[in-house]
């Protein structure tokens, strides 16, 4: 049948993944760093993903396509939910158990080659972090793209020191960060949020998720964004 359906221009797509989260039917996925319509029968043609695309890569077209299959969409959602439940009930790696980390300050300053770690919590991956933990209470929260710590040489002293850390990569992790971050912010006494991201476009997905989380939490918390270049320079803060 001929009907209205979305079309994605891969040349305009920056791989941020925002449209993937915006599509409640699961019709869009990331393939080789680009958004792609995975199944015609999952697309309802309503275009919730269109206003979310920051580059205008998504438009409507009218072409031969399979009819929207609400039953197939519902079955796919149930399968994903079941898979998520099975994963949450399965084996938990001992290394992912939450714990606070305390560092003893040396009597004399450490030599540059032996700079002290400033990390004060574990785990740091957004996907592994607990929704509720004592180290979140009264915390200045750092939400950072994982590449930033490699790009910016003084990351520990500049950003990690005196902050609770959460890291992730919106391009590589097939998950909606905003829901998890919103739960963390809503269930803990977070004092402030600092978002550190790379200059590359796909890193905008982390900034977007953090901002969405702040809105969804219903709290008014001071926040700011720091952008780091691939050469290791701070472009804005």
CSV table of C-alpha atoms in Angstrom, one decimal:
chain,number,residue,atom,x,y,z
A,1,UNK,CA,0.0,0.0,0.0
A,2,UNK,CA,1.1,3.6,-0.6
A,3,UNK,CA,1.2,5.7,2.6
A,4,UNK,CA,3.0,8.5,4.4
A,5,UNK,CA,6.2,7.3,6.2
A,6,UNK,CA,9.4,8.8,7.4
A,7,UNK,CA,12.6,9.1,5.4
A,8,UNK,CA,16.1,9.6,6.9
A,9,UNK,CA,18.9,11.4,5.0
A,10,UNK,CA,22.0,9.7,6.2
A,11,UNK,CA,24.2,12.6,4.9
A,12,UNK,CA,22.5,14.9,7.3
A,13,UNK,CA,22.3,12.5,10.2
A,14,UNK,CA,24.9,13.0,12.9
A,15,UNK,CA,24.2,9.8,14.8
A,16,UNK,CA,23.1,11.5,18.0
A,17,UNK,CA,20.3,8.9,18.6
A,18,UNK,CA,17.7,11.4,19.8
A,19,UNK,CA,15.2,10.1,17.2
A,20,UNK,CA,15.7,6.5,18.4
A,21,UNK,CA,14.5,7.6,21.9
A,22,UNK,CA,11.7,9.8,20.4
A,23,UNK,CA,10.2,6.9,18.4
A,24,UNK,CA,8.0,5.1,20.8
A,25,UNK,CA,7.3,2.3,18.3
A,26,UNK,CA,10.9,1.2,18.0
A,27,UNK,CA,11.0,1.8,14.2
A,28,UNK,CA,14.3,3.6,14.3
A,29,UNK,CA,17.7,2.2,15.2
A,30,UNK,CA,21.4,3.2,14.9
A,31,UNK,CA,23.3,1.3,12.2
A,32,UNK,CA,27.0,2.1,11.8
A,33,UNK,CA,26.5,5.4,13.6
A,34,UNK,CA,23.5,6.6,11.5
A,35,UNK,CA,19.8,6.5,12.2
A,36,UNK,CA,17.9,4.0,10.0
A,37,UNK,CA,14.2,3.1,9.6
A,38,UNK,CA,14.4,-0.6,10.7
A,39,UNK,CA,10.9,-1.7,9.8
A,40,UNK,CA,8.2,0.0,7.8
A,41,UNK,CA,5.4,-1.7,9.7
A,42,UNK,CA,6.7,-0.2,13.0
A,43,UNK,CA,6.4,3.4,11.7
A,44,UNK,CA,3.0,4.9,12.4
A,45,UNK,CA,3.6,7.9,10.2
A,46,UNK,CA,2.8,10.4,12.9
A,47,UNK,CA,6.4,11.8,13.0
A,48,UNK,CA,7.2,12.1,16.7
A,49,UNK,CA,10.8,11.8,15.7
A,50,UNK,CA,10.8,14.8,13.3
A,51,UNK,CA,10.9,17.7,15.7
A,52,UNK,CA,13.5,16.0,17.8
A,53,UNK,CA,16.1,15.8,15.0
A,54,UNK,CA,18.7,18.6,15.4
A,55,UNK,CA,19.9,18.4,11.8
A,56,UNK,CA,16.7,18.1,9.9
A,57,UNK,CA,17.6,14.6,8.6
A,58,UNK,CA,14.1,13.2,9.0
A,59,UNK,CA,11.2,14.1,6.7
A,60,UNK,CA,8.0,12.6,5.4
A,61,UNK,CA,7.6,10.9,2.1
A,62,UNK,CA,4.8,8.9,0.5
A,63,UNK,CA,5.7,5.5,-1.0
A,64,UNK,CA,4.8,1.9,-1.1
A,65,UNK,CA,5.2,0.5,2.5
A,66,UNK,CA,3.8,-2.2,4.7
A,67,UNK,CA,0.9,-1.0,6.8
A,68,UNK,CA,1.5,0.0,10.4
A,69,UNK,CA,1.2,-3.1,12.5
A,70,UNK,CA,0.2,-2.1,16.1
A,71,UNK,CA,0.3,-5.8,17.2
A,72,UNK,CA,3.8,-6.3,16.0
A,73,UNK,CA,4.9,-3.1,17.8
A,74,UNK,CA,3.3,-4.2,21.0
A,75,UNK,CA,4.9,-7.6,20.8
A,76,UNK,CA,8.3,-6.1,20.2
A,77,UNK,CA,7.9,-3.8,23.2
A,78,UNK,CA,7.0,-6.8,25.4
A,79,UNK,CA,10.0,-8.7,24.2
A,80,UNK,CA,12.3,-5.9,25.0
A,81,UNK,CA,10.8,-5.5,28.5
A,82,UNK,CA,11.1,-9.2,29.2
A,83,UNK,CA,14.7,-9.2,28.0
A,84,UNK,CA,15.4,-6.2,30.3
A,85,UNK,CA,13.7,-8.0,33.3
A,86,UNK,CA,15.7,-11.2,32.7
A,87,UNK,CA,18.9,-9.2,32.5
A,88,UNK,CA,18.1,-7.4,35.8
A,89,UNK,CA,17.4,-10.7,37.5
A,90,UNK,CA,20.4,-12.5,36.2
A,91,UNK,CA,24.0,-12.6,37.3
A,92,UNK,CA,25.4,-9.3,38.7
A,93,UNK,CA,29.1,-8.7,38.3
A,94,UNK,CA,30.7,-8.1,41.8
A,95,UNK,CA,32.7,-5.2,40.2
A,96,UNK,CA,29.4,-3.3,39.7
A,97,UNK,CA,28.5,-3.2,43.3
A,98,UNK,CA,28.0,0.4,44.5
A,99,UNK,CA,30.6,1.8,47.0
A,100,UNK,CA,32.0,5.1,48.1
A,101,UNK,CA,35.8,5.7,47.7
A,102,UNK,CA,37.8,7.7,50.2
A,103,UNK,CA,41.3,9.0,49.4
A,104,UNK,CA,43.8,10.0,52.0
A,105,UNK,CA,45.4,13.3,51.2
A,106,UNK,CA,49.3,12.9,51.2
A,107,UNK,CA,51.3,15.0,53.6
A,108,UNK,CA,53.4,16.3,50.7
A,109,UNK,CA,52.1,17.0,47.2
A,110,UNK,CA,52.3,14.1,44.9
A,111,UNK,CA,54.7,14.2,42.0
A,112,UNK,CA,53.0,14.9,38.6
A,113,UNK,CA,53.8,11.3,37.5
A,114,UNK,CA,51.9,10.0,40.5
A,115,UNK,CA,48.8,12.3,40.5
A,116,UNK,CA,46.2,11.2,43.0
A,117,UNK,CA,42.8,9.8,41.8
A,118,UNK,CA,39.9,12.1,42.6
A,119,UNK,CA,37.2,9.4,42.0
A,120,UNK,CA,34.8,9.1,45.0
A,121,UNK,CA,32.2,6.6,43.8
A,122,UNK,CA,31.8,3.3,42.0
A,123,UNK,CA,30.4,2.3,39.5
A,124,UNK,CA,30.6,5.3,37.2
A,125,UNK,CA,28.8,4.0,34.1
A,126,UNK,CA,25.3,5.4,33.9
A,127,UNK,CA,23.8,2.0,33.1
A,128,UNK,CA,25.4,0.4,36.1
A,129,UNK,CA,24.9,3.2,38.7
A,130,UNK,CA,22.3,2.6,41.4
A,131,UNK,CA,19.2,4.9,41.4
A,132,UNK,CA,19.7,5.5,45.1
A,133,UNK,CA,23.0,5.7,47.0
A,134,UNK,CA,24.4,7.6,50.0
A,135,UNK,CA,27.1,9.1,47.8
A,136,UNK,CA,24.5,11.0,45.7
A,137,UNK,CA,23.1,12.8,48.8
A,138,UNK,CA,24.3,16.4,48.8
A,139,UNK,CA,26.4,15.7,45.7
A,140,UNK,CA,27.6,17.9,42.9
A,141,UNK,CA,26.9,15.5,40.1
A,142,UNK,CA,29.2,15.2,37.0
A,143,UNK,CA,27.7,13.7,33.9
A,144,UNK,CA,30.5,13.2,31.5
A,145,UNK,CA,31.0,11.6,28.0
A,146,UNK,CA,33.6,8.9,28.6
A,147,UNK,CA,35.9,10.3,25.9
A,148,UNK,CA,36.3,13.6,27.8
A,149,UNK,CA,38.6,12.0,30.4
A,150,UNK,CA,41.0,10.9,27.6
A,151,UNK,CA,40.9,14.2,25.8
A,152,UNK,CA,41.3,16.6,28.7
A,153,UNK,CA,44.6,15.9,30.5
A,154,UNK,CA,43.7,17.4,33.9
A,155,UNK,CA,40.3,15.8,34.1
A,156,UNK,CA,40.5,14.5,37.7
A,157,UNK,CA,41.5,17.7,39.3
A,158,UNK,CA,39.4,19.9,37.0
A,159,UNK,CA,36.2,17.9,37.0
A,160,UNK,CA,36.1,14.8,39.1
A,161,UNK,CA,37.5,16.4,42.4
A,162,UNK,CA,34.6,16.9,44.9
A,163,UNK,CA,32.0,15.6,42.5
A,164,UNK,CA,30.1,12.3,42.1
A,165,UNK,CA,30.7,10.9,38.6
A,166,UNK,CA,28.5,9.3,36.0
A,167,UNK,CA,29.8,8.6,32.5
A,168,UNK,CA,28.4,7.2,29.3
A,169,UNK,CA,28.5,7.3,25.5
A,170,UNK,CA,25.2,8.1,23.8
A,171,UNK,CA,26.4,6.7,20.5
A,172,UNK,CA,27.6,3.3,21.7
A,173,UNK,CA,25.1,2.6,24.5
A,174,UNK,CA,21.7,1.5,23.1
A,175,UNK,CA,19.7,3.0,26.1
A,176,UNK,CA,17.8,6.1,27.0
A,177,UNK,CA,19.9,7.8,29.6
A,178,UNK,CA,17.3,10.4,30.5
A,179,UNK,CA,15.1,8.0,32.3
A,180,UNK,CA,17.9,6.6,34.5
A,181,UNK,CA,19.3,10.1,35.2
A,182,UNK,CA,15.9,11.5,36.0
A,183,UNK,CA,15.4,8.7,38.6
A,184,UNK,CA,18.8,9.4,40.2
A,185,UNK,CA,18.1,13.2,40.4
A,186,UNK,CA,14.6,12.7,41.7
A,187,UNK,CA,15.5,10.2,44.4
A,188,UNK,CA,18.6,11.9,45.8
A,189,UNK,CA,19.6,15.3,47.1
A,190,UNK,CA,21.7,16.5,44.1
A,191,UNK,CA,23.1,20.1,44.6
A,192,UNK,CA,24.3,20.8,41.1
A,193,UNK,CA,24.9,19.1,37.7
A,194,UNK,CA,27.9,19.6,35.5
A,195,UNK,CA,27.7,18.1,32.0
A,196,UNK,CA,31.0,17.6,30.2
A,197,UNK,CA,30.8,16.5,26.6
A,198,UNK,CA,33.0,16.4,23.5
A,199,UNK,CA,32.6,18.8,20.6
A,200,UNK,CA,31.5,16.1,18.2
A,201,UNK,CA,27.8,16.2,17.3
A,202,UNK,CA,26.9,12.7,18.5
A,203,UNK,CA,28.0,13.8,22.0
A,204,UNK,CA,25.0,16.1,22.0
A,205,UNK,CA,22.9,13.1,22.9
A,206,UNK,CA,24.4,13.1,26.4
A,207,UNK,CA,23.7,16.8,26.9
A,208,UNK,CA,20.1,16.3,25.6
A,209,UNK,CA,19.5,13.3,28.0
A,210,UNK,CA,20.9,15.2,31.0
A,211,UNK,CA,18.6,18.2,30.3
A,212,UNK,CA,15.6,16.0,29.8
A,213,UNK,CA,16.4,14.3,33.1
A,214,UNK,CA,16.5,17.6,34.9
A,215,UNK,CA,13.1,18.5,33.5
A,216,UNK,CA,11.6,15.1,34.2
A,217,UNK,CA,12.9,15.1,37.8
A,218,UNK,CA,10.7,18.1,38.6
A,219,UNK,CA,13.5,19.7,40.5
A,220,UNK,CA,15.2,23.1,40.0
A,221,UNK,CA,18.9,22.4,40.2
A,222,UNK,CA,21.8,24.6,38.9
A,223,UNK,CA,23.5,23.1,35.9
A,224,UNK,CA,26.0,24.0,33.2
A,225,UNK,CA,27.6,22.4,30.2
A,226,UNK,CA,31.4,22.2,29.4
A,227,UNK,CA,32.5,21.3,25.9
A,228,UNK,CA,35.9,19.8,25.3
A,229,UNK,CA,37.6,19.7,21.9
A,230,UNK,CA,39.3,16.6,20.4
A,231,UNK,CA,42.6,18.4,20.9
A,232,UNK,CA,41.9,18.6,24.7
A,233,UNK,CA,41.0,22.2,25.0
A,234,UNK,CA,37.9,23.6,26.8
A,235,UNK,CA,35.8,25.4,24.2
A,236,UNK,CA,33.1,26.6,26.6
A,237,UNK,CA,32.1,26.3,30.2
